[in-house]
Amino acid sequence: MTHSFECPECGNPRGMLGPCRQCSSEDLPLPHSDTVVLNLKFDSPSAEEALGRLTTALRRASEVGIKAMILIHGYGASGEGGKIKWAVHDALENNYFSDRVDEYHFGEKTAFGSEAYHALLRRRPGLKAYLKHFKEGNAGMTVLILSS
C-alpha cells in the first residue's frame, strides 16, 4: 500500500494500516485522496490471507473516509486466473463484503472506452487517474466503490 496518508500527530507520510513508523501514533491517518490502491498479491499471501487483508483494509477505509479502492490481485502466472483473484471475485459475487462495498468492477470487464468504463467514471470521476491500467481490460485488478 502506498503512503497516501499522513500521521495526524507528526505529519509524516504513513500507510492506512498500523501505527505511524515515526511517532508510533495509533490515531487514524489522514487520507490525501478518497481513493486508495491495495496490492493484495504483495509478498505472495495465500488466498485466505489476502481476503483477511482485504477485510482489514475495508474496515479501516471506512473509518478514514475512503470512497474507492483499487485492488491489485493479479491474474495468475499462467494467465488463467490466480487463487487470490478468484477468491476476491467469489467473495464479492456472494456479497461477503456487502456491508462495506456498494459496487465492484472487475478489470477484465472494464476495458478503456467500454460502456462499463464510462459508467464507472461518471460515478467516480476521480478514478480516471487510476484507470490508466485498464486500457486492455486488466484482469489483475478490481475497482471497489465503498459504502458511504
Tab-separated table of N, CA, C and O in Angstrom, residues 6-134:
chain	number	residue	atom	x	y	z
A	6	GLU	N	-1.334	10.603	5.963
A	6	GLU	CA	-0.455	11.420	6.795
A	6	GLU	C	-0.799	11.151	8.256
A	6	GLU	O	-1.961	10.983	8.614
A	7	CYS	N	0.212	11.140	9.085
A	7	CYS	CA	0.001	10.965	10.517
A	7	CYS	C	-0.549	12.266	11.098
A	7	CYS	O	0.033	13.332	10.885
A	8	PRO	N	-1.657	12.197	11.843
A	8	PRO	CA	-2.211	13.423	12.431
A	8	PRO	C	-1.369	13.967	13.578
A	8	PRO	O	-1.485	15.135	13.936
A	9	GLU	N	-0.501	13.142	14.140
A	9	GLU	CA	0.354	13.564	15.254
A	9	GLU	C	1.608	14.288	14.778
A	9	GLU	O	1.888	15.395	15.199
A	10	CYS	N	2.383	13.625	13.884
A	10	CYS	CA	3.689	14.175	13.493
A	10	CYS	C	3.713	14.718	12.069
A	10	CYS	O	4.668	15.371	11.673
A	11	GLY	N	2.676	14.408	11.262
A	11	GLY	CA	2.600	14.920	9.898
A	11	GLY	C	3.399	14.149	8.873
A	11	GLY	O	3.427	14.511	7.706
A	12	ASN	N	4.035	13.066	9.290
A	12	ASN	CA	4.821	12.260	8.355
A	12	ASN	C	3.927	11.357	7.512
A	12	ASN	O	2.824	10.996	7.930
A	13	PRO	N	4.413	10.970	6.313
A	13	PRO	CA	3.656	10.028	5.481
A	13	PRO	C	3.552	8.678	6.190
A	13	PRO	O	4.473	8.275	6.898
A	14	ARG	N	2.434	8.031	6.012
A	14	ARG	CA	2.252	6.698	6.583
A	14	ARG	C	1.217	5.937	5.784
A	14	ARG	O	0.518	6.505	4.958
A	15	GLY	N	1.125	4.665	6.041
A	15	GLY	CA	0.137	3.831	5.388
A	15	GLY	C	-1.214	3.927	6.091
A	15	GLY	O	-1.345	4.541	7.153
A	16	MET	N	-2.195	3.295	5.499
A	16	MET	CA	-3.550	3.312	6.053
A	16	MET	C	-3.650	2.407	7.280
A	16	MET	O	-4.426	2.665	8.193
A	17	LEU	N	-2.866	1.350	7.302
A	17	LEU	CA	-2.938	0.367	8.380
A	17	LEU	C	-1.739	0.477	9.311
A	17	LEU	O	-0.652	0.856	8.905
A	18	GLY	N	-1.942	0.138	10.553
A	18	GLY	CA	-0.869	0.100	11.530
A	18	GLY	C	-0.520	1.476	12.077
A	18	GLY	O	-1.009	2.499	11.603
A	19	PRO	N	0.366	1.488	13.092
A	19	PRO	CA	0.771	2.754	13.695
A	19	PRO	C	1.757	3.513	12.812
A	19	PRO	O	2.350	2.951	11.892
A	20	CYS	N	1.938	4.771	13.120
A	20	CYS	CA	2.925	5.597	12.419
A	20	CYS	C	4.323	5.072	12.743
A	20	CYS	O	4.645	4.806	13.907
A	21	ARG	N	5.150	4.924	11.733
A	21	ARG	CA	6.520	4.426	11.944
A	21	ARG	C	7.418	5.471	12.598
A	21	ARG	O	8.445	5.136	13.161
A	22	GLN	N	7.032	6.732	12.506
A	22	GLN	CA	7.859	7.805	13.059
A	22	GLN	C	7.570	8.047	14.540
A	22	GLN	O	8.486	8.141	15.339
A	23	CYS	N	6.284	8.173	14.882
A	23	CYS	CA	5.936	8.545	16.258
A	23	CYS	C	5.105	7.485	16.984
A	23	CYS	O	4.730	7.680	18.131
A	24	SER	N	4.794	6.379	16.300
A	24	SER	CA	4.015	5.265	16.861
A	24	SER	C	2.565	5.625	17.193
A	24	SER	O	1.906	4.911	17.933
A	25	SER	N	2.078	6.717	16.643
A	25	SER	CA	0.688	7.110	16.886
A	25	SER	C	-0.259	6.046	16.349
A	25	SER	O	-0.076	5.527	15.255
A	26	GLU	N	-1.276	5.739	17.128
A	26	GLU	CA	-2.315	4.790	16.719
A	26	GLU	C	-3.534	5.520	16.159
A	26	GLU	O	-4.504	4.894	15.750
A	27	ASP	N	-3.510	6.872	16.168
A	27	ASP	CA	-4.635	7.655	15.668
A	27	ASP	C	-4.878	7.343	14.195
A	27	ASP	O	-3.953	6.988	13.458
A	28	LEU	N	-6.131	7.494	13.767
A	28	LEU	CA	-6.464	7.249	12.367
A	28	LEU	C	-5.671	8.184	11.464
A	28	LEU	O	-5.563	9.386	11.743
A	29	PRO	N	-5.103	7.665	10.376
A	29	PRO	CA	-4.354	8.520	9.456
A	29	PRO	C	-5.281	9.439	8.668
A	29	PRO	O	-6.472	9.164	8.527
A	30	LEU	N	-4.715	10.514	8.169
A	30	LEU	CA	-5.455	11.464	7.345
A	30	LEU	C	-5.200	11.134	5.882
A	30	LEU	O	-4.052	11.133	5.437
A	31	PRO	N	-6.263	10.840	5.107
A	31	PRO	CA	-6.066	10.486	3.697
A	31	PRO	C	-5.772	11.711	2.833
A	31	PRO	O	-6.271	12.797	3.103
A	32	HIS	N	-4.940	11.533	1.813
A	32	HIS	CA	-4.666	12.584	0.829
A	32	HIS	C	-5.665	12.533	-0.321
A	32	HIS	O	-5.732	13.451	-1.115
A	33	SER	N	-6.393	11.436	-0.424
A	33	SER	CA	-7.331	11.216	-1.521
A	33	SER	C	-8.475	10.358	-0.994
A	33	SER	O	-8.354	9.739	0.063
A	34	ASP	N	-9.561	10.299	-1.747
A	34	ASP	CA	-10.653	9.420	-1.335
A	34	ASP	C	-10.565	8.059	-2.021
A	34	ASP	O	-11.475	7.252	-1.952
A	35	THR	N	-9.415	7.807	-2.662
A	35	THR	CA	-9.174	6.536	-3.348
A	35	THR	C	-7.843	5.964	-2.864
A	35	THR	O	-6.879	6.698	-2.682
A	36	VAL	N	-7.808	4.670	-2.672
A	36	VAL	CA	-6.591	4.009	-2.228
A	36	VAL	C	-6.355	2.768	-3.096
A	36	VAL	O	-7.304	2.165	-3.594
A	37	VAL	N	-5.081	2.425	-3.283
A	37	VAL	CA	-4.693	1.218	-4.015
A	37	VAL	C	-4.219	0.189	-2.996
A	37	VAL	O	-3.384	0.495	-2.141
A	38	LEU	N	-4.768	-1.011	-3.078
A	38	LEU	CA	-4.389	-2.097	-2.180
A	38	LEU	C	-3.846	-3.258	-3.007
A	38	LEU	O	-4.567	-3.844	-3.808
A	39	ASN	N	-2.569	-3.571	-2.800
A	39	ASN	CA	-1.930	-4.665	-3.521
A	39	ASN	C	-2.071	-5.944	-2.698
A	39	ASN	O	-1.300	-6.185	-1.776
A	40	LEU	N	-3.056	-6.750	-3.027
A	40	LEU	CA	-3.318	-7.985	-2.295
A	40	LEU	C	-2.308	-9.078	-2.582
A	40	LEU	O	-2.194	-10.024	-1.811
A	41	LYS	N	-1.579	-8.971	-3.664
A	41	LYS	CA	-0.640	-10.040	-4.014
A	41	LYS	C	0.775	-9.771	-3.506
A	41	LYS	O	1.651	-10.612	-3.640
A	42	PHE	N	0.970	-8.616	-2.850
A	42	PHE	CA	2.287	-8.278	-2.305
A	42	PHE	C	2.748	-9.356	-1.334
A	42	PHE	O	2.005	-9.785	-0.475
A	43	ASP	N	3.913	-9.827	-1.464
A	43	ASP	CA	4.588	-10.872	-0.689
A	43	ASP	C	3.911	-12.240	-0.764
A	43	ASP	O	4.055	-13.074	0.110
A	44	SER	N	3.163	-12.466	-1.845
A	44	SER	CA	2.595	-13.776	-2.188
A	44	SER	C	1.818	-14.458	-1.062
A	44	SER	O	2.109	-15.605	-0.703
A	45	PRO	N	0.777	-13.814	-0.526
A	45	PRO	CA	-0.009	-14.474	0.517
A	45	PRO	C	-0.903	-15.554	-0.074
A	45	PRO	O	-1.122	-15.592	-1.280
A	46	SER	N	-1.440	-16.380	0.798
A	46	SER	CA	-2.454	-17.333	0.341
A	46	SER	C	-3.730	-16.553	0.053
A	46	SER	O	-3.864	-15.391	0.448
A	47	ALA	N	-4.670	-17.180	-0.609
A	47	ALA	CA	-5.946	-16.525	-0.904
A	47	ALA	C	-6.664	-16.142	0.387
A	47	ALA	O	-7.249	-15.062	0.489
A	48	GLU	N	-6.596	-16.994	1.396
A	48	GLU	CA	-7.243	-16.713	2.678
A	48	GLU	C	-6.598	-15.508	3.362
A	48	GLU	O	-7.295	-14.658	3.921
A	49	GLU	N	-5.266	-15.443	3.334
A	49	GLU	CA	-4.569	-14.290	3.920
A	49	GLU	C	-4.930	-13.010	3.173
A	49	GLU	O	-5.130	-11.965	3.795
A	50	ALA	N	-5.013	-13.087	1.855
A	50	ALA	CA	-5.361	-11.912	1.053
A	50	ALA	C	-6.770	-11.424	1.388
A	50	ALA	O	-6.997	-10.212	1.514
A	51	LEU	N	-7.720	-12.341	1.567
A	51	LEU	CA	-9.075	-11.944	1.945
A	51	LEU	C	-9.093	-11.327	3.342
A	51	LEU	O	-9.836	-10.383	3.602
A	52	GLY	N	-8.271	-11.828	4.231
A	52	GLY	CA	-8.157	-11.241	5.567
A	52	GLY	C	-7.615	-9.820	5.498
A	52	GLY	O	-8.110	-8.913	6.178
A	53	ARG	N	-6.606	-9.609	4.654
A	53	ARG	CA	-6.050	-8.266	4.461
A	53	ARG	C	-7.092	-7.323	3.872
A	53	ARG	O	-7.183	-6.169	4.270
A	54	LEU	N	-7.864	-7.837	2.922
A	54	LEU	CA	-8.908	-7.018	2.318
A	54	LEU	C	-9.960	-6.642	3.356
A	54	LEU	O	-10.397	-5.492	3.424
A	55	THR	N	-10.357	-7.576	4.186
A	55	THR	CA	-11.340	-7.303	5.239
A	55	THR	C	-10.832	-6.206	6.173
A	55	THR	O	-11.555	-5.247	6.475
A	56	THR	N	-9.594	-6.322	6.601
A	56	THR	CA	-8.988	-5.313	7.481
A	56	THR	C	-8.916	-3.960	6.788
A	56	THR	O	-9.256	-2.927	7.373
A	57	ALA	N	-8.484	-3.957	5.545
A	57	ALA	CA	-8.360	-2.699	4.796
A	57	ALA	C	-9.723	-2.043	4.574
A	57	ALA	O	-9.835	-0.814	4.649
A	58	LEU	N	-10.751	-2.836	4.307
A	58	LEU	CA	-12.092	-2.272	4.115
A	58	LEU	C	-12.613	-1.629	5.396
A	58	LEU	O	-13.240	-0.568	5.359
A	59	ARG	N	-12.348	-2.255	6.525
A	59	ARG	CA	-12.759	-1.650	7.807
A	59	ARG	C	-12.071	-0.307	8.016
A	59	ARG	O	-12.715	0.681	8.355
A	60	ARG	N	-10.761	-0.287	7.813
A	60	ARG	CA	-10.011	0.950	8.024
A	60	ARG	C	-10.411	2.010	7.007
A	60	ARG	O	-10.547	3.187	7.333
A	61	ALA	N	-10.602	1.609	5.756
A	61	ALA	CA	-11.003	2.560	4.714
A	61	ALA	C	-12.312	3.238	5.086
A	61	ALA	O	-12.474	4.451	4.900
A	62	SER	N	-13.226	2.479	5.649
A	62	SER	CA	-14.498	3.037	6.091
A	62	SER	C	-14.276	4.050	7.214
A	62	SER	O	-14.890	5.115	7.242
A	63	GLU	N	-13.384	3.740	8.118
A	63	GLU	CA	-13.098	4.618	9.263
A	63	GLU	C	-12.479	5.945	8.843
A	63	GLU	O	-12.732	6.968	9.467
A	64	VAL	N	-11.644	5.939	7.793
A	64	VAL	CA	-10.946	7.167	7.389
A	64	VAL	C	-11.605	7.882	6.215
A	64	VAL	O	-11.113	8.906	5.762
A	65	GLY	N	-12.721	7.364	5.716
A	65	GLY	CA	-13.482	8.070	4.684
A	65	GLY	C	-13.094	7.791	3.249
A	65	GLY	O	-13.384	8.577	2.353
A	66	ILE	N	-12.475	6.651	2.986
A	66	ILE	CA	-12.124	6.279	1.616
A	66	ILE	C	-13.402	5.890	0.868
A	66	ILE	O	-14.250	5.181	1.398
A	67	LYS	N	-13.529	6.361	-0.377
A	67	LYS	CA	-14.735	6.106	-1.177
A	67	LYS	C	-14.529	5.044	-2.257
A	67	LYS	O	-15.487	4.444	-2.730
A	68	ALA	N	-13.269	4.844	-2.679
A	68	ALA	CA	-12.988	3.862	-3.735
A	68	ALA	C	-11.669	3.162	-3.429
A	68	ALA	O	-10.755	3.764	-2.858
A	69	MET	N	-11.598	1.898	-3.823
A	69	MET	CA	-10.390	1.117	-3.600
A	69	MET	C	-10.070	0.369	-4.885
A	69	MET	O	-10.946	-0.258	-5.475
A	70	ILE	N	-8.812	0.473	-5.318
A	70	ILE	CA	-8.329	-0.284	-6.466
A	70	ILE	C	-7.593	-1.497	-5.905
A	70	ILE	O	-6.583	-1.345	-5.212
A	71	LEU	N	-8.100	-2.682	-6.162
A	71	LEU	CA	-7.452	-3.907	-5.710
A	71	LEU	C	-6.540	-4.433	-6.796
A	71	LEU	O	-6.961	-4.572	-7.946
A	72	ILE	N	-5.325	-4.744	-6.427
A	72	ILE	CA	-4.408	-5.447	-7.320
A	72	ILE	C	-4.308	-6.858	-6.770
A	72	ILE	O	-3.766	-7.073	-5.698
A	73	HIS	N	-4.898	-7.801	-7.501
A	73	HIS	CA	-4.912	-9.178	-7.031
A	73	HIS	C	-4.182	-10.106	-7.986
A	73	HIS	O	-3.982	-11.272	-7.680
A	74	GLY	N	-3.753	-9.601	-9.123
A	74	GLY	CA	-3.096	-10.438	-10.109
A	74	GLY	C	-4.107	-11.325	-10.822
A	74	GLY	O	-5.276	-11.380	-10.464
A	75	TYR	N	-3.619	-12.010	-11.843
A	75	TYR	CA	-4.498	-12.900	-12.601
A	75	TYR	C	-3.901	-14.279	-12.743
A	75	TYR	O	-4.418	-15.123	-13.451
A	76	GLY	N	-2.818	-14.529	-12.030
A	76	GLY	CA	-2.185	-15.842	-12.068
A	76	GLY	C	-1.085	-15.892	-13.103
A	76	GLY	O	-1.214	-15.336	-14.185
A	77	ALA	N	-0.001	-16.537	-12.781
A	77	ALA	CA	1.157	-16.614	-13.672
A	77	ALA	C	0.839	-17.323	-14.976
A	77	ALA	O	1.431	-17.043	-16.012
A	78	SER	N	-0.129	-18.215	-14.952
A	78	SER	CA	-0.479	-18.953	-16.160
A	78	SER	C	-1.398	-18.147	-17.070
A	78	SER	O	-1.651	-18.538	-18.189
A	79	GLY	N	-1.911	-17.017	-16.545
A	79	GLY	CA	-2.843	-16.213	-17.317
A	79	GLY	C	-4.274	-16.707	-17.239
A	79	GLY	O	-5.173	-16.129	-17.807
A	80	GLU	N	-4.498	-17.784	-16.509
A	80	GLU	CA	-5.838	-18.355	-16.386
A	80	GLU	C	-6.572	-17.847	-15.153
A	80	GLU	O	-7.738	-18.136	-14.977
A	81	GLY	N	-5.907	-17.156	-14.314
A	81	GLY	CA	-6.538	-16.648	-13.098
A	81	GLY	C	-5.939	-17.279	-11.867
A	81	GLY	O	-5.825	-18.494	-11.776
A	82	GLY	N	-5.513	-16.415	-10.951
A	82	GLY	CA	-4.887	-16.901	-9.736
A	82	GLY	C	-5.894	-17.119	-8.622
A	82	GLY	O	-7.051	-16.722	-8.706
A	83	LYS	N	-5.410	-17.747	-7.569
A	83	LYS	CA	-6.278	-18.069	-6.436
A	83	LYS	C	-6.787	-16.822	-5.730
A	83	LYS	O	-7.933	-16.784	-5.287
A	84	ILE	N	-5.944	-15.793	-5.617
A	84	ILE	CA	-6.387	-14.563	-4.955
A	84	ILE	C	-7.491	-13.906	-5.774
A	84	ILE	O	-8.518	-13.491	-5.226
A	85	LYS	N	-7.290	-13.821	-7.070
A	85	LYS	CA	-8.305	-13.210	-7.929
A	85	LYS	C	-9.641	-13.923	-7.769
A	85	LYS	O	-10.674	-13.283	-7.565
A	86	TRP	N	-9.629	-15.233	-7.855
A	86	TRP	CA	-10.882	-15.971	-7.794
A	86	TRP	C	-11.511	-15.906	-6.403
A	86	TRP	O	-12.737	-15.865	-6.278
A	87	ALA	N	-10.693	-15.858	-5.360
A	87	ALA	CA	-11.231	-15.721	-4.005
A	87	ALA	C	-11.907	-14.363	-3.837
A	87	ALA	O	-13.000	-14.269	-3.258
A	88	VAL	N	-11.284	-13.307	-4.367
A	88	VAL	CA	-11.866	-11.963	-4.297
A	88	VAL	C	-13.159	-11.907	-5.105
A	88	VAL	O	-14.187	-11.420	-4.628
A	89	HIS	N	-13.123	-12.401	-6.327
A	89	HIS	CA	-14.328	-12.403	-7.170
A	89	HIS	C	-15.465	-13.166	-6.491
A	89	HIS	O	-16.606	-12.696	-6.453
A	90	ASP	N	-15.154	-14.334	-5.962
A	90	ASP	CA	-16.168	-15.151	-5.300
A	90	ASP	C	-16.757	-14.421	-4.087
A	90	ASP	O	-17.976	-14.399	-3.902
A	91	ALA	N	-15.905	-13.815	-3.277
A	91	ALA	CA	-16.387	-13.087	-2.096
A	91	ALA	C	-17.291	-11.926	-2.501
A	91	ALA	O	-18.344	-11.703	-1.886
A	92	LEU	N	-16.903	-11.181	-3.540
A	92	LEU	CA	-17.720	-10.055	-3.984
A	92	LEU	C	-19.049	-10.523	-4.575
A	92	LEU	O	-20.103	-9.968	-4.261
A	93	GLU	N	-18.997	-11.529	-5.412
A	93	GLU	CA	-20.219	-12.022	-6.054
A	93	GLU	C	-21.186	-12.668	-5.062
A	93	GLU	O	-22.384	-12.711	-5.300
A	94	ASN	N	-20.662	-13.148	-3.946
A	94	ASN	CA	-21.509	-13.762	-2.923
A	94	ASN	C	-21.792	-12.807	-1.758
A	94	ASN	O	-22.178	-13.248	-0.671
A	95	ASN	N	-21.601	-11.513	-2.020
A	95	ASN	CA	-21.960	-10.446	-1.076
A	95	ASN	C	-21.243	-10.512	0.266
A	95	ASN	O	-21.760	-10.040	1.274
A	96	TYR	N	-20.067	-11.089	0.298
A	96	TYR	CA	-19.310	-11.200	1.542
A	96	TYR	C	-18.965	-9.822	2.114
A	96	TYR	O	-18.917	-9.640	3.319
A	97	PHE	N	-18.725	-8.854	1.241
A	97	PHE	CA	-18.358	-7.508	1.676
A	97	PHE	C	-19.490	-6.506	1.458
A	97	PHE	O	-19.253	-5.308	1.379
A	98	SER	N	-20.718	-6.965	1.369
A	98	SER	CA	-21.834	-6.085	1.024
A	98	SER	C	-22.071	-4.981	2.052
A	98	SER	O	-22.667	-3.956	1.728
A	99	ASP	N	-21.597	-5.148	3.282
A	99	ASP	CA	-21.756	-4.103	4.285
A	99	ASP	C	-20.784	-2.948	4.056
A	99	ASP	O	-20.972	-1.863	4.594
A	100	ARG	N	-19.760	-3.150	3.236
A	100	ARG	CA	-18.747	-2.116	3.004
A	100	ARG	C	-18.592	-1.729	1.530
A	100	ARG	O	-18.038	-0.689	1.230
A	101	VAL	N	-19.055	-2.582	0.614
A	101	VAL	CA	-18.857	-2.352	-0.818
A	101	VAL	C	-20.215	-2.182	-1.505
A	101	VAL	O	-21.054	-3.077	-1.457
A	102	ASP	N	-20.407	-1.018	-2.138
A	102	ASP	CA	-21.641	-0.765	-2.892
A	102	ASP	C	-21.585	-1.359	-4.287
A	102	ASP	O	-22.559	-1.903	-4.778
A	103	GLU	N	-20.435	-1.205	-4.949
A	103	GLU	CA	-20.259	-1.685	-6.327
A	103	GLU	C	-18.861	-2.261	-6.475
A	103	GLU	O	-17.940	-1.837	-5.790
A	104	TYR	N	-18.722	-3.174	-7.414
A	104	TYR	CA	-17.400	-3.672	-7.782
A	104	TYR	C	-17.354	-3.812	-9.295
A	104	TYR	O	-18.361	-4.081	-9.944
A	105	HIS	N	-16.178	-3.586	-9.834
A	105	HIS	CA	-15.974	-3.622	-11.283
A	105	HIS	C	-14.697	-4.411	-11.559
A	105	HIS	O	-13.606	-3.949	-11.228
A	106	PHE	N	-14.852	-5.584	-12.144
A	106	PHE	CA	-13.702	-6.419	-12.484
A	106	PHE	C	-12.973	-5.815	-13.670
A	106	PHE	O	-13.601	-5.388	-14.644
A	107	GLY	N	-11.669	-5.792	-13.594
A	107	GLY	CA	-10.849	-5.165	-14.630
A	107	GLY	C	-11.085	-5.710	-16.024
A	107	GLY	O	-11.127	-4.959	-16.996
A	108	GLU	N	-11.279	-7.022	-16.141
A	108	GLU	CA	-11.462	-7.614	-17.470
A	108	GLU	C	-12.775	-7.197	-18.113
A	108	GLU	O	-12.954	-7.333	-19.313
A	109	LYS	N	-13.708	-6.655	-17.313
A	109	LYS	CA	-14.994	-6.201	-17.850
A	109	LYS	C	-15.080	-4.681	-17.901
A	109	LYS	O	-16.146	-4.146	-18.177
A	110	THR	N	-13.947	-4.010	-17.636
A	110	THR	CA	-13.938	-2.550	-17.556
A	110	THR	C	-12.827	-1.985	-18.439
A	110	THR	O	-12.060	-1.129	-18.030
A	111	ALA	N	-12.722	-2.469	-19.644
A	111	ALA	CA	-11.671	-2.019	-20.565
A	111	ALA	C	-11.879	-0.550	-20.935
A	111	ALA	O	-13.005	-0.057	-20.992
A	112	PHE	N	-10.768	0.124	-21.193
A	112	PHE	CA	-10.792	1.524	-21.587
A	112	PHE	C	-11.747	1.731	-22.755
A	112	PHE	O	-11.707	1.006	-23.736
A	113	GLY	N	-12.630	2.723	-22.614
A	113	GLY	CA	-13.555	3.048	-23.693
A	113	GLY	C	-14.853	2.260	-23.673
A	113	GLY	O	-15.796	2.618	-24.377
A	114	SER	N	-14.924	1.210	-22.858
A	114	SER	CA	-16.148	0.411	-22.806
A	114	SER	C	-17.240	1.179	-22.063
A	114	SER	O	-16.974	2.142	-21.342
A	115	GLU	N	-18.472	0.733	-22.225
A	115	GLU	CA	-19.585	1.366	-21.506
A	115	GLU	C	-19.389	1.246	-19.998
A	115	GLU	O	-19.655	2.175	-19.253
A	116	ALA	N	-18.897	0.093	-19.541
A	116	ALA	CA	-18.650	-0.099	-18.104
A	116	ALA	C	-17.612	0.894	-17.590
A	116	ALA	O	-17.748	1.442	-16.495
A	117	TYR	N	-16.578	1.135	-18.384
A	117	TYR	CA	-15.526	2.096	-18.033
A	117	TYR	C	-16.125	3.494	-17.888
A	117	TYR	O	-15.894	4.184	-16.894
A	118	HIS	N	-16.909	3.924	-18.865
A	118	HIS	CA	-17.507	5.267	-18.829
A	118	HIS	C	-18.531	5.395	-17.700
A	118	HIS	O	-18.619	6.446	-17.056
A	119	ALA	N	-19.281	4.345	-17.434
A	119	ALA	CA	-20.238	4.372	-16.327
A	119	ALA	C	-19.510	4.532	-14.993
A	119	ALA	O	-19.948	5.292	-14.121
A	120	LEU	N	-18.405	3.851	-14.849
A	120	LEU	CA	-17.607	3.958	-13.629
A	120	LEU	C	-17.062	5.375	-13.459
A	120	LEU	O	-17.120	5.945	-12.372
A	121	LEU	N	-16.575	5.963	-14.539
A	121	LEU	CA	-16.055	7.333	-14.462
A	121	LEU	C	-17.158	8.359	-14.201
A	121	LEU	O	-16.915	9.369	-13.542
A	122	ARG	N	-18.344	8.105	-14.706
A	122	ARG	CA	-19.464	9.009	-14.396
A	122	ARG	C	-19.780	8.954	-12.902
A	122	ARG	O	-20.098	9.959	-12.287
A	123	ARG	N	-19.684	7.776	-12.341
A	123	ARG	CA	-19.975	7.589	-10.903
A	123	ARG	C	-18.862	8.172	-10.042
A	123	ARG	O	-19.129	8.789	-9.035
A	124	ARG	N	-17.609	7.970	-10.432
A	124	ARG	CA	-16.446	8.413	-9.650
A	124	ARG	C	-15.401	9.011	-10.588
A	124	ARG	O	-14.431	8.348	-10.957
A	125	PRO	N	-15.548	10.278	-11.014
A	125	PRO	CA	-14.615	10.892	-11.956
A	125	PRO	C	-13.157	10.884	-11.482
A	125	PRO	O	-12.239	10.818	-12.287
A	126	GLY	N	-12.945	10.904	-10.177
A	126	GLY	CA	-11.585	10.895	-9.642
A	126	GLY	C	-10.811	9.627	-9.932
A	126	GLY	O	-9.592	9.578	-9.767
A	127	LEU	N	-11.495	8.584	-10.388
A	127	LEU	CA	-10.819	7.320	-10.688
A	127	LEU	C	-10.044	7.351	-11.997
A	127	LEU	O	-9.243	6.463	-12.257
A	128	LYS	N	-10.264	8.380	-12.818
A	128	LYS	CA	-9.639	8.406	-14.141
A	128	LYS	C	-8.117	8.228	-14.059
A	128	LYS	O	-7.535	7.490	-14.841
A	129	ALA	N	-7.490	8.868	-13.098
A	129	ALA	CA	-6.029	8.755	-12.947
A	129	ALA	C	-5.598	7.332	-12.611
A	129	ALA	O	-4.502	6.910	-12.965
A	130	TYR	N	-6.450	6.586	-11.951
A	130	TYR	CA	-6.115	5.228	-11.538
A	130	TYR	C	-6.415	4.191	-12.618
A	130	TYR	O	-5.905	3.082	-12.573
A	131	LEU	N	-7.271	4.545	-13.554
A	131	LEU	CA	-7.731	3.566	-14.536
A	131	LEU	C	-6.883	3.504	-15.799
A	131	LEU	O	-7.257	2.848	-16.753
A	132	LYS	N	-5.729	4.146	-15.789
A	132	LYS	CA	-4.858	4.094	-16.964
A	132	LYS	C	-4.392	2.665	-17.260
A	132	LYS	O	-4.046	2.340	-18.367
A	133	HIS	N	-4.429	1.805	-16.249
A	133	HIS	CA	-4.017	0.408	-16.429
A	133	HIS	C	-5.121	-0.468	-17.021
A	133	HIS	O	-4.931	-1.648	-17.225
A	134	PHE	N	-6.278	0.111	-17.299
A	134	PHE	CA	-7.408	-0.649	-17.808
A	134	PHE	C	-7.524	-0.581	-19.329
A	134	PHE	O	-8.530	-0.972	-19.880
